[in-house]
mmCIF file of C-alpha atoms in Angstrom:
data_model
loop_
_atom_site.group_PDB
_atom_site.id
_atom_site.type_symbol
_atom_site.label_atom_id
_atom_site.label_comp_id
_atom_site.label_asym_id
_atom_site.label_seq_id
_atom_site.Cartn_x
_atom_site.Cartn_y
_atom_site.Cartn_z
ATOM 1 C CA MET A 1 -79.633 56.340 -88.817
ATOM 2 C CA ALA A 2 -82.070 59.213 -88.329
ATOM 3 C CA THR A 3 -81.036 62.805 -87.767
ATOM 4 C CA ARG A 4 -83.402 65.350 -86.344
ATOM 5 C CA SER A 5 -83.143 69.110 -86.102
ATOM 6 C CA ASN A 6 -85.354 72.138 -85.621
ATOM 7 C CA SER A 7 -85.387 74.401 -88.669
ATOM 8 C CA ARG A 8 -86.363 78.036 -88.377
ATOM 9 C CA GLY A 9 -86.820 80.469 -90.431
ATOM 10 C CA GLY A 10 -101.397 68.014 -112.378
ATOM 11 C CA SER A 11 -103.281 65.441 -112.496
ATOM 12 C CA GLY A 12 -102.892 61.682 -112.518
ATOM 13 C CA GLY A 13 -102.083 59.783 -115.669
ATOM 14 C CA SER A 14 -100.139 56.997 -117.322
ATOM 15 C CA ARG A 15 -96.390 57.595 -117.730
ATOM 16 C CA GLY A 16 -93.019 55.920 -117.221
ATOM 17 C CA ARG A 17 -91.623 56.307 -113.714
ATOM 18 C CA ALA A 18 -88.982 54.988 -111.386
ATOM 19 C CA GLY A 19 -89.778 51.512 -110.220
ATOM 20 C CA GLY A 20 -91.196 49.835 -113.304
ATOM 21 C CA ALA A 21 -93.211 50.229 -116.482
ATOM 22 C CA ALA A 22 -95.853 52.864 -117.044
ATOM 23 C CA VAL A 23 -98.934 52.231 -114.949
ATOM 24 C CA LYS A 24 -102.158 54.087 -114.296
ATOM 25 C CA SER A 25 -101.767 56.311 -111.250
ATOM 26 C CA ALA A 26 -104.576 57.459 -108.994
ATOM 27 C CA ILE A 27 -102.583 60.354 -107.510
ATOM 28 C CA PRO A 28 -101.527 63.701 -108.999
ATOM 29 C CA GLN A 29 -98.332 63.648 -111.089
ATOM 30 C CA LEU A 30 -96.454 66.922 -110.683
ATOM 31 C CA ALA A 31 -93.392 68.551 -112.230
ATOM 32 C CA TRP A 32 -90.534 69.366 -109.844
ATOM 33 C CA ASP A 33 -91.530 73.048 -109.597
ATOM 34 C CA GLN A 34 -95.169 72.148 -108.839
ATOM 35 C CA ILE A 35 -94.378 70.273 -105.630
ATOM 36 C CA ARG A 36 -96.863 70.858 -102.821
ATOM 37 C CA PRO A 37 -97.540 69.502 -99.323
ATOM 38 C CA ALA A 38 -99.312 66.177 -98.912
ATOM 39 C CA PRO A 39 -99.197 63.474 -96.237
ATOM 40 C CA VAL A 40 -96.824 61.525 -98.515
ATOM 41 C CA VAL A 41 -94.766 63.062 -101.344
ATOM 42 C CA LEU A 42 -93.039 60.592 -103.668
ATOM 43 C CA VAL A 43 -90.124 62.241 -105.500
ATOM 44 C CA SER A 44 -89.200 59.824 -108.284
ATOM 45 C CA GLY A 45 -86.827 59.858 -111.219
ATOM 46 C CA THR A 46 -83.133 59.878 -112.045
ATOM 47 C CA GLU A 47 -82.446 63.629 -112.030
ATOM 48 C CA GLY A 48 -81.011 64.167 -108.553
ATOM 49 C CA PHE A 49 -80.531 67.910 -108.952
ATOM 50 C CA LEU A 50 -84.199 68.537 -109.725
ATOM 51 C CA ALA A 51 -85.236 66.176 -106.924
ATOM 52 C CA ASP A 52 -83.075 68.084 -104.437
ATOM 53 C CA ARG A 53 -84.445 71.396 -105.627
ATOM 54 C CA ALA A 54 -88.051 70.185 -105.423
ATOM 55 C CA THR A 55 -87.531 68.958 -101.862
ATOM 56 C CA ARG A 56 -85.920 72.271 -100.948
ATOM 57 C CA LEU A 57 -88.891 74.188 -102.391
ATOM 58 C CA LEU A 58 -91.261 72.125 -100.288
ATOM 59 C CA ARG A 59 -89.191 72.663 -97.142
ATOM 60 C CA ASP A 60 -89.078 76.434 -97.743
ATOM 61 C CA ARG A 61 -92.829 76.573 -98.305
ATOM 62 C CA LEU A 62 -93.545 74.658 -95.109
ATOM 63 C CA LYS A 63 -91.123 76.831 -93.119
ATOM 64 C CA GLN A 64 -92.809 79.937 -94.472
ATOM 65 C CA GLU A 65 -96.176 78.609 -93.315
ATOM 66 C CA ASP A 66 -94.826 77.723 -89.868
ATOM 67 C CA PRO A 67 -91.251 78.629 -88.798
ATOM 68 C CA SER A 68 -91.387 75.992 -86.050
ATOM 69 C CA LEU A 69 -91.254 73.249 -88.698
ATOM 70 C CA GLU A 70 -89.275 70.249 -87.462
ATOM 71 C CA VAL A 71 -87.137 68.667 -90.193
ATOM 72 C CA SER A 72 -85.837 65.095 -89.943
ATOM 73 C CA ASP A 73 -83.819 62.897 -92.293
ATOM 74 C CA LEU A 74 -83.867 59.126 -92.728
ATOM 75 C CA SER A 75 -82.113 56.718 -95.072
ATOM 76 C CA ALA A 76 -84.210 53.791 -96.234
ATOM 77 C CA ALA A 77 -80.976 51.898 -96.933
ATOM 78 C CA ASP A 78 -79.915 51.626 -93.272
ATOM 79 C CA TYR A 79 -83.235 52.126 -91.527
ATOM 80 C CA ALA A 80 -83.897 50.901 -87.991
ATOM 81 C CA PRO A 81 -87.469 49.647 -87.373
ATOM 82 C CA GLY A 82 -89.650 52.184 -85.589
ATOM 83 C CA GLU A 83 -87.715 55.305 -86.629
ATOM 84 C CA LEU A 84 -90.451 56.583 -88.926
ATOM 85 C CA LEU A 85 -93.156 56.335 -86.281
ATOM 86 C CA THR A 86 -90.920 58.061 -83.724
ATOM 87 C CA LEU A 87 -90.186 60.997 -86.023
ATOM 88 C CA ALA A 88 -93.781 61.304 -87.269
ATOM 89 C CA SER A 89 -95.265 61.378 -83.778
ATOM 90 C CA PRO A 90 -96.178 64.922 -82.658
ATOM 91 C CA SER A 91 -94.063 66.512 -79.954
ATOM 92 C CA LEU A 92 -95.377 68.158 -76.817
ATOM 93 C CA PHE A 93 -95.901 71.451 -78.672
ATOM 94 C CA GLY A 94 -97.341 69.898 -81.818
ATOM 95 C CA GLU A 95 -94.933 71.430 -84.359
ATOM 96 C CA PRO A 96 -95.447 70.445 -88.007
ATOM 97 C CA ARG A 97 -92.995 67.774 -89.183
ATOM 98 C CA LEU A 98 -91.161 67.253 -92.463
ATOM 99 C CA ILE A 99 -89.537 63.804 -92.748
ATOM 100 C CA ARG A 100 -87.201 63.354 -95.719
ATOM 101 C CA VAL A 101 -86.408 59.744 -96.617
ATOM 102 C CA ASP A 102 -83.494 59.164 -98.982
ATOM 103 C CA ALA A 103 -82.442 56.051 -100.946
ATOM 104 C CA VAL A 104 -85.884 54.423 -101.110
ATOM 105 C CA GLU A 105 -84.606 52.560 -104.184
ATOM 106 C CA LYS A 106 -82.272 50.736 -101.742
ATOM 107 C CA THR A 107 -84.868 50.070 -99.075
ATOM 108 C CA GLY A 108 -84.717 47.039 -96.817
ATOM 109 C CA ASP A 109 -87.665 45.118 -95.445
ATOM 110 C CA GLY A 110 -87.739 47.157 -92.226
ATOM 111 C CA PHE A 111 -88.521 50.484 -93.855
ATOM 112 C CA LEU A 112 -90.781 48.884 -96.446
ATOM 113 C CA SER A 113 -92.926 47.294 -93.713
ATOM 114 C CA ASP A 114 -93.110 50.442 -91.566
ATOM 115 C CA MET A 115 -93.912 52.705 -94.512
ATOM 116 C CA LEU A 116 -96.658 50.436 -95.829
ATOM 117 C CA ASP A 117 -98.217 50.444 -92.360
ATOM 118 C CA TYR A 118 -97.837 54.229 -92.205
ATOM 119 C CA LEU A 119 -99.804 54.688 -95.441
ATOM 120 C CA ALA A 120 -102.867 53.247 -93.708
ATOM 121 C CA ALA A 121 -102.875 56.068 -91.148
ATOM 122 C CA PRO A 122 -100.505 58.996 -91.886
ATOM 123 C CA ALA A 123 -99.680 61.166 -88.888
ATOM 124 C CA GLU A 124 -101.536 64.463 -88.686
ATOM 125 C CA GLY A 125 -99.276 67.469 -89.258
ATOM 126 C CA ALA A 126 -96.505 65.406 -90.888
ATOM 127 C CA VAL A 127 -95.242 65.428 -94.483
ATOM 128 C CA VAL A 128 -93.143 62.415 -95.483
ATOM 129 C CA VAL A 129 -91.009 62.891 -98.608
ATOM 130 C CA LEU A 130 -89.771 59.672 -100.219
ATOM 131 C CA ARG A 131 -86.884 59.953 -102.687
ATOM 132 C CA HIS A 132 -86.765 57.035 -105.159
ATOM 133 C CA ALA A 133 -84.066 57.357 -107.828
ATOM 134 C CA GLY A 134 -85.172 54.424 -109.977
ATOM 135 C CA GLY A 135 -85.046 50.657 -110.187
ATOM 136 C CA VAL A 136 -87.436 47.921 -109.134
ATOM 137 C CA ARG A 137 -86.666 47.715 -105.423
ATOM 138 C CA GLY A 138 -89.498 49.165 -103.386
ATOM 139 C CA LYS A 139 -92.017 48.671 -106.207
ATOM 140 C CA LYS A 140 -94.645 47.352 -103.771
ATOM 141 C CA LEU A 141 -94.425 50.641 -101.871
ATOM 142 C CA LEU A 142 -94.509 52.763 -105.034
ATOM 143 C CA ASP A 143 -97.547 50.901 -106.318
ATOM 144 C CA ALA A 144 -99.315 51.405 -102.991
ATOM 145 C CA ILE A 145 -98.647 55.142 -103.025
ATOM 146 C CA ARG A 146 -99.696 55.465 -106.671
ATOM 147 C CA SER A 147 -102.917 53.587 -105.915
ATOM 148 C CA GLY A 148 -103.884 56.421 -103.547
ATOM 149 C CA ALA A 149 -102.934 54.903 -100.192
ATOM 150 C CA GLY A 150 -101.797 57.650 -97.828
ATOM 151 C CA GLY A 151 -103.285 60.488 -99.875
ATOM 152 C CA GLY A 152 -99.993 61.281 -101.615
ATOM 153 C CA VAL A 153 -98.704 63.068 -104.693
ATOM 154 C CA GLU A 154 -95.815 62.148 -106.983
ATOM 155 C CA VAL A 155 -93.178 64.582 -108.217
ATOM 156 C CA VAL A 156 -91.489 63.202 -111.325
ATOM 157 C CA CYS A 157 -87.864 64.313 -111.834
ATOM 158 C CA THR A 158 -86.695 62.731 -115.061
ATOM 159 C CA GLU A 159 -83.292 63.523 -116.517
ATOM 160 C CA LEU A 160 -83.224 66.384 -119.021
ATOM 161 C CA LYS A 161 -81.453 64.761 -121.972
ATOM 162 C CA LYS A 162 -82.454 66.939 -124.900
ATOM 163 C CA ASP A 163 -80.831 70.297 -125.572
ATOM 164 C CA THR A 164 -84.295 71.824 -125.912
ATOM 165 C CA GLU A 165 -85.199 70.628 -122.396
ATOM 166 C CA LYS A 166 -82.064 72.211 -120.941
ATOM 167 C CA TYR A 167 -82.739 75.393 -122.901
ATOM 168 C CA ASP A 168 -86.279 75.541 -121.482
ATOM 169 C CA PHE A 169 -84.926 74.905 -117.974
ATOM 170 C CA ALA A 170 -82.409 77.749 -118.233
ATOM 171 C CA GLN A 171 -85.026 80.048 -119.748
ATOM 172 C CA ALA A 172 -87.304 79.341 -116.782
ATOM 173 C CA GLU A 173 -84.467 80.227 -114.373
ATOM 174 C CA PHE A 174 -84.188 83.724 -115.848
ATOM 175 C CA ALA A 175 -87.957 84.150 -116.163
ATOM 176 C CA ALA A 176 -88.442 83.261 -112.499
ATOM 177 C CA ALA A 177 -85.939 85.957 -111.547
ATOM 178 C CA GLY A 178 -87.590 88.510 -113.839
ATOM 179 C CA ARG A 179 -84.435 88.820 -115.950
ATOM 180 C CA LYS A 180 -84.160 89.048 -119.730
ATOM 181 C CA ILE A 181 -81.607 87.056 -121.712
ATOM 182 C CA ALA A 182 -81.133 87.120 -125.472
ATOM 183 C CA PRO A 183 -81.956 83.819 -127.238
ATOM 184 C CA GLY A 184 -78.409 83.572 -128.623
ATOM 185 C CA ALA A 185 -76.962 84.106 -125.162
ATOM 186 C CA LEU A 186 -79.225 81.433 -123.743
ATOM 187 C CA ARG A 187 -78.155 78.967 -126.437
ATOM 188 C CA ALA A 188 -74.480 79.724 -125.769
ATOM 189 C CA LEU A 189 -74.932 79.272 -122.034
ATOM 190 C CA THR A 190 -76.821 75.989 -122.445
ATOM 191 C CA SER A 191 -74.146 74.655 -124.805
ATOM 192 C CA ALA A 192 -71.373 75.536 -122.352
ATOM 193 C CA PHE A 193 -72.941 73.472 -119.547
ATOM 194 C CA THR A 194 -74.655 70.722 -121.485
ATOM 195 C CA ASP A 195 -73.193 67.886 -119.371
ATOM 196 C CA ASP A 196 -74.336 68.985 -115.912
ATOM 197 C CA LEU A 197 -77.707 70.490 -115.020
ATOM 198 C CA ALA A 198 -76.488 71.658 -111.604
ATOM 199 C CA GLU A 199 -73.605 73.583 -113.156
ATOM 200 C CA LEU A 200 -76.001 75.103 -115.711
ATOM 201 C CA ALA A 201 -78.277 76.254 -112.901
ATOM 202 C CA ALA A 202 -75.311 77.727 -111.009
ATOM 203 C CA ALA A 203 -74.197 79.610 -114.135
ATOM 204 C CA CYS A 204 -77.713 81.015 -114.589
ATOM 205 C CA GLN A 205 -77.779 82.206 -110.984
ATOM 206 C CA GLN A 206 -74.357 83.841 -111.323
ATOM 207 C CA LEU A 207 -75.489 85.823 -114.362
ATOM 208 C CA ILE A 208 -78.740 86.753 -112.638
ATOM 209 C CA SER A 209 -76.815 88.043 -109.622
ATOM 210 C CA ASP A 210 -73.907 89.755 -111.392
ATOM 211 C CA ALA A 211 -75.104 91.036 -114.750
ATOM 212 C CA ALA A 212 -76.743 94.443 -114.336
ATOM 213 C CA ASP A 213 -78.426 94.857 -117.735
ATOM 214 C CA GLN A 214 -80.031 92.565 -120.280
ATOM 215 C CA ILE A 215 -77.885 89.475 -120.684
ATOM 216 C CA THR A 216 -76.478 89.180 -124.202
ATOM 217 C CA GLU A 217 -74.082 86.862 -125.989
ATOM 218 C CA THR A 218 -71.306 89.294 -125.071
ATOM 219 C CA THR A 219 -72.224 88.927 -121.398
ATOM 220 C CA VAL A 220 -72.129 85.138 -121.604
ATOM 221 C CA ASP A 221 -68.837 85.253 -123.494
ATOM 222 C CA LYS A 222 -67.373 87.536 -120.829
ATOM 223 C CA TYR A 223 -68.234 85.069 -118.083
ATOM 224 C CA TYR A 224 -67.904 81.711 -119.807
ATOM 225 C CA GLY A 225 -66.787 81.996 -123.418
ATOM 226 C CA GLY A 226 -63.428 80.256 -123.822
ATOM 227 C CA ARG A 227 -63.041 80.053 -120.075
ATOM 228 C CA VAL A 228 -61.150 77.073 -118.764
ATOM 229 C CA GLU A 229 -63.732 76.432 -116.043
ATOM 230 C CA THR A 230 -66.292 75.552 -118.674
ATOM 231 C CA ASN A 231 -63.980 73.281 -120.645
ATOM 232 C CA ALA A 232 -61.992 71.949 -117.705
ATOM 233 C CA PHE A 233 -64.938 70.198 -116.088
ATOM 234 C CA GLN A 234 -65.919 68.752 -119.466
ATOM 235 C CA VAL A 235 -62.392 67.347 -119.807
ATOM 236 C CA ALA A 236 -62.523 65.969 -116.250
ATOM 237 C CA ASP A 237 -65.965 64.394 -116.791
ATOM 238 C CA GLN A 238 -64.836 62.693 -119.997
ATOM 239 C CA ALA A 239 -61.602 61.388 -118.449
ATOM 240 C CA ILE A 240 -63.309 60.115 -115.291
ATOM 241 C CA ALA A 241 -65.824 58.258 -117.489
ATOM 242 C CA GLY A 242 -62.920 56.576 -119.324
ATOM 243 C CA ARG A 243 -63.346 58.515 -122.600
ATOM 244 C CA TYR A 244 -59.636 59.223 -123.142
ATOM 245 C CA GLY A 245 -59.889 60.342 -126.780
ATOM 246 C CA ASP A 246 -62.730 62.782 -126.114
ATOM 247 C CA ALA A 247 -60.969 64.203 -123.068
ATOM 248 C CA LEU A 248 -57.745 64.740 -125.015
ATOM 249 C CA VAL A 249 -59.522 66.518 -127.884
ATOM 250 C CA THR A 250 -61.470 68.769 -125.479
ATOM 251 C CA MET A 251 -58.306 69.563 -123.518
ATOM 252 C CA ARG A 252 -56.429 70.607 -126.674
ATOM 253 C CA HIS A 253 -59.360 72.726 -127.805
ATOM 254 C CA ALA A 254 -59.442 74.435 -124.410
ATOM 255 C CA LEU A 255 -55.717 75.200 -124.538
ATOM 256 C CA ALA A 256 -56.080 76.527 -128.094
ATOM 257 C CA SER A 257 -58.847 78.837 -126.807
ATOM 258 C CA GLY A 258 -56.485 80.341 -124.264
ATOM 259 C CA ALA A 259 -57.152 78.117 -121.269
ATOM 260 C CA ASP A 260 -54.504 77.886 -118.568
ATOM 261 C CA PRO A 261 -53.383 74.411 -117.380
ATOM 262 C CA VAL A 262 -53.483 75.335 -113.661
ATOM 263 C CA PRO A 263 -57.282 75.691 -113.292
ATOM 264 C CA MET A 264 -57.713 72.600 -115.460
ATOM 265 C CA VAL A 265 -55.800 70.523 -112.929
ATOM 266 C CA ALA A 266 -57.906 72.149 -110.199
ATOM 267 C CA ALA A 267 -61.099 70.933 -111.932
ATOM 268 C CA PHE A 268 -59.765 67.362 -111.933
ATOM 269 C CA ALA A 269 -58.707 67.668 -108.294
ATOM 270 C CA SER A 270 -62.144 68.930 -107.242
ATOM 271 C CA LYS A 271 -63.970 65.986 -108.804
ATOM 272 C CA ILE A 272 -61.478 63.260 -107.831
ATOM 273 C CA ARG A 273 -61.306 64.415 -104.208
ATOM 274 C CA THR A 274 -65.099 64.479 -103.964
ATOM 275 C CA MET A 275 -65.176 60.935 -105.323
ATOM 276 C CA ALA A 276 -62.589 59.886 -102.738
ATOM 277 C CA LYS A 277 -64.696 61.363 -99.923
ATOM 278 C CA VAL A 278 -67.850 59.602 -101.048
ATOM 279 C CA SER A 279 -66.166 56.279 -101.887
ATOM 280 C CA GLY A 280 -67.155 53.665 -99.341
ATOM 281 C CA ALA A 281 -69.258 56.092 -97.298
ATOM 282 C CA ARG A 282 -72.651 54.811 -96.164
ATOM 283 C CA GLY A 283 -75.810 56.857 -95.838
ATOM 284 C CA GLY A 284 -78.194 58.944 -97.895
ATOM 285 C CA SER A 285 -77.167 61.811 -100.136
ATOM 286 C CA GLY A 286 -78.439 64.403 -97.656
ATOM 287 C CA GLN A 287 -76.577 62.847 -94.740
ATOM 288 C CA LEU A 288 -73.283 62.550 -96.630
ATOM 289 C CA ALA A 289 -73.650 66.055 -98.038
ATOM 290 C CA GLN A 290 -73.920 67.427 -94.513
ATOM 291 C CA GLN A 291 -71.010 65.277 -93.336
ATOM 292 C CA PHE A 292 -68.629 66.309 -96.125
ATOM 293 C CA GLY A 293 -69.789 69.884 -96.720
ATOM 294 C CA LEU A 294 -71.213 69.108 -100.153
ATOM 295 C CA ALA A 295 -74.549 69.539 -101.917
ATOM 296 C CA PRO A 296 -76.682 66.373 -102.266
ATOM 297 C CA TRP A 297 -76.372 66.492 -106.058
ATOM 298 C CA GLN A 298 -72.568 66.468 -105.707
ATOM 299 C CA VAL A 299 -72.812 63.261 -103.668
ATOM 300 C CA ASP A 300 -75.089 61.682 -106.277
ATOM 301 C CA ARG A 301 -72.776 62.772 -109.102
ATOM 302 C CA ALA A 302 -69.709 61.402 -107.310
ATOM 303 C CA ARG A 303 -71.465 58.071 -106.781
ATOM 304 C CA ARG A 304 -72.217 57.856 -110.493
ATOM 305 C CA ASP A 305 -68.649 58.816 -111.357
ATOM 306 C CA LEU A 306 -67.265 56.077 -109.082
ATOM 307 C CA SER A 307 -68.581 53.300 -111.336
ATOM 308 C CA GLY A 308 -65.599 51.179 -112.383
ATOM 309 C CA TRP A 309 -63.181 52.807 -109.938
ATOM 310 C CA THR A 310 -61.230 51.204 -107.090
ATOM 311 C CA GLU A 311 -59.738 52.747 -103.964
ATOM 312 C CA ASP A 312 -56.246 52.003 -105.296
ATOM 313 C CA GLY A 313 -57.117 53.757 -108.553
ATOM 314 C CA LEU A 314 -58.367 56.830 -106.704
ATOM 315 C CA GLY A 315 -55.206 56.912 -104.598
ATOM 316 C CA ARG A 316 -52.999 56.638 -107.662
ATOM 317 C CA CYS A 317 -54.868 59.472 -109.415
ATOM 318 C CA ILE A 318 -54.602 61.743 -106.384
ATOM 319 C CA GLU A 319 -50.831 61.226 -106.444
ATOM 320 C CA VAL A 320 -50.718 62.010 -110.172
ATOM 321 C CA LEU A 321 -52.820 65.146 -109.624
ATOM 322 C CA ALA A 322 -50.290 66.414 -107.075
ATOM 323 C CA GLU A 323 -47.422 65.731 -109.492
ATOM 324 C CA THR A 324 -49.248 67.410 -112.383
ATOM 325 C CA ASP A 325 -50.123 70.431 -110.258
ATOM 326 C CA ALA A 326 -46.452 70.919 -109.427
ATOM 327 C CA ASN A 327 -45.412 70.465 -113.066
ATOM 328 C CA VAL A 328 -47.884 72.994 -114.516
ATOM 329 C CA LYS A 329 -46.884 75.551 -111.868
ATOM 330 C CA GLY A 330 -43.278 75.620 -113.015
ATOM 331 C CA GLY A 331 -41.891 72.370 -111.676
ATOM 332 C CA GLY A 332 -41.829 70.691 -115.097
ATOM 333 C CA ARG A 333 -40.600 71.625 -118.552
ATOM 334 C CA ASP A 334 -43.743 70.687 -120.508
ATOM 335 C CA PRO A 335 -47.145 71.511 -118.887
ATOM 336 C CA VAL A 336 -49.076 70.106 -121.873
ATOM 337 C CA PHE A 337 -47.288 66.751 -121.610
ATOM 338 C CA ALA A 338 -48.090 66.714 -117.870
ATOM 339 C CA LEU A 339 -51.773 67.321 -118.626
ATOM 340 C CA GLU A 340 -51.875 64.598 -121.271
ATOM 341 C CA ARG A 341 -50.245 62.134 -118.863
ATOM 342 C CA MET A 342 -52.771 63.028 -116.153
ATOM 343 C CA ILE A 343 -55.698 62.554 -118.553
ATOM 344 C CA ARG A 344 -54.330 59.188 -119.699
ATOM 345 C CA ILE A 345 -53.985 57.894 -116.137
ATOM 346 C CA VAL A 346 -57.372 59.218 -114.992
ATOM 347 C CA SER A 347 -59.072 57.767 -118.093
ATOM 348 C CA ALA A 348 -57.548 54.412 -117.174
ATOM 349 C CA ARG A 349 -58.893 54.914 -113.614
ATOM 350 C CA GLY A 350 -55.385 54.894 -112.155
ATOM 351 C CA ARG A 351 -54.337 51.640 -113.792
ATOM 352 C CA ALA A 352 -52.068 53.141 -116.458
#
């Protein structure tokens, strides 16, 4: 289903990409922060946070060039034939158009056919952004774009797996803001948020906004060192993924560092409730984010977290979270036991 609203305000090469093995590409291959307008912009790769940020950069650039930019969203997964042509067609006043298409890796034949036809004659004044998160579905379309049809570019958003890549990412965040951070502080910050790039980016932005002077290890320790928020989400991530032993060890380390059980339960509740919202919901990440008041990366993360879960398991865990919350706030005699029980049940995805 399409939504439409008025918004105001490298070079080619051979590399691995979403949609198959490495192939020779005839179009420019760009990093996420090098995104630029083109008739067709393919945003590929598994790192949803970087893909969202790249698309946002492009939108902001286009809006700066012309505040009358018309922004529309489509989902390739539940596309109705003809929607693309309708949105790409110029209006009476000829405003520039940005059409964002999510879930191209789940495309049906309807969108695939319309988009292949569109590549033969892209609409003047329109930029179509295609988000493909990986897999082989839609390969015919990806190959066509990479062959040069439509005059496109590709923005490759691969997951940052190495600590050095995350360190470089965080360093670039501070450099872009013109802020200095000590190498030791940057290492400490990267280590604290190693499991989630979006949370690392948010931590960088908080320090950039709040810290007045040069950011040192003391500054990072003041904000995040030993804080339960840092460890709590690590515990929740490990438990939700079914890693009971790891979650238990991290929880005990957090408590030994002075963490309070109450915010730890809150971290679990935040992630489980987001999963419950997204569970069974249809539509692209952007559409669901708008519907539930979330960021697109939160929708993508929740969908990944839901692997192996059932609705009954989610319901059971929500009940346990309520019980644990009451127990750690004075309703029970042993808050640590309540936390351990919660972690055990969540790690078993509500089946314990």
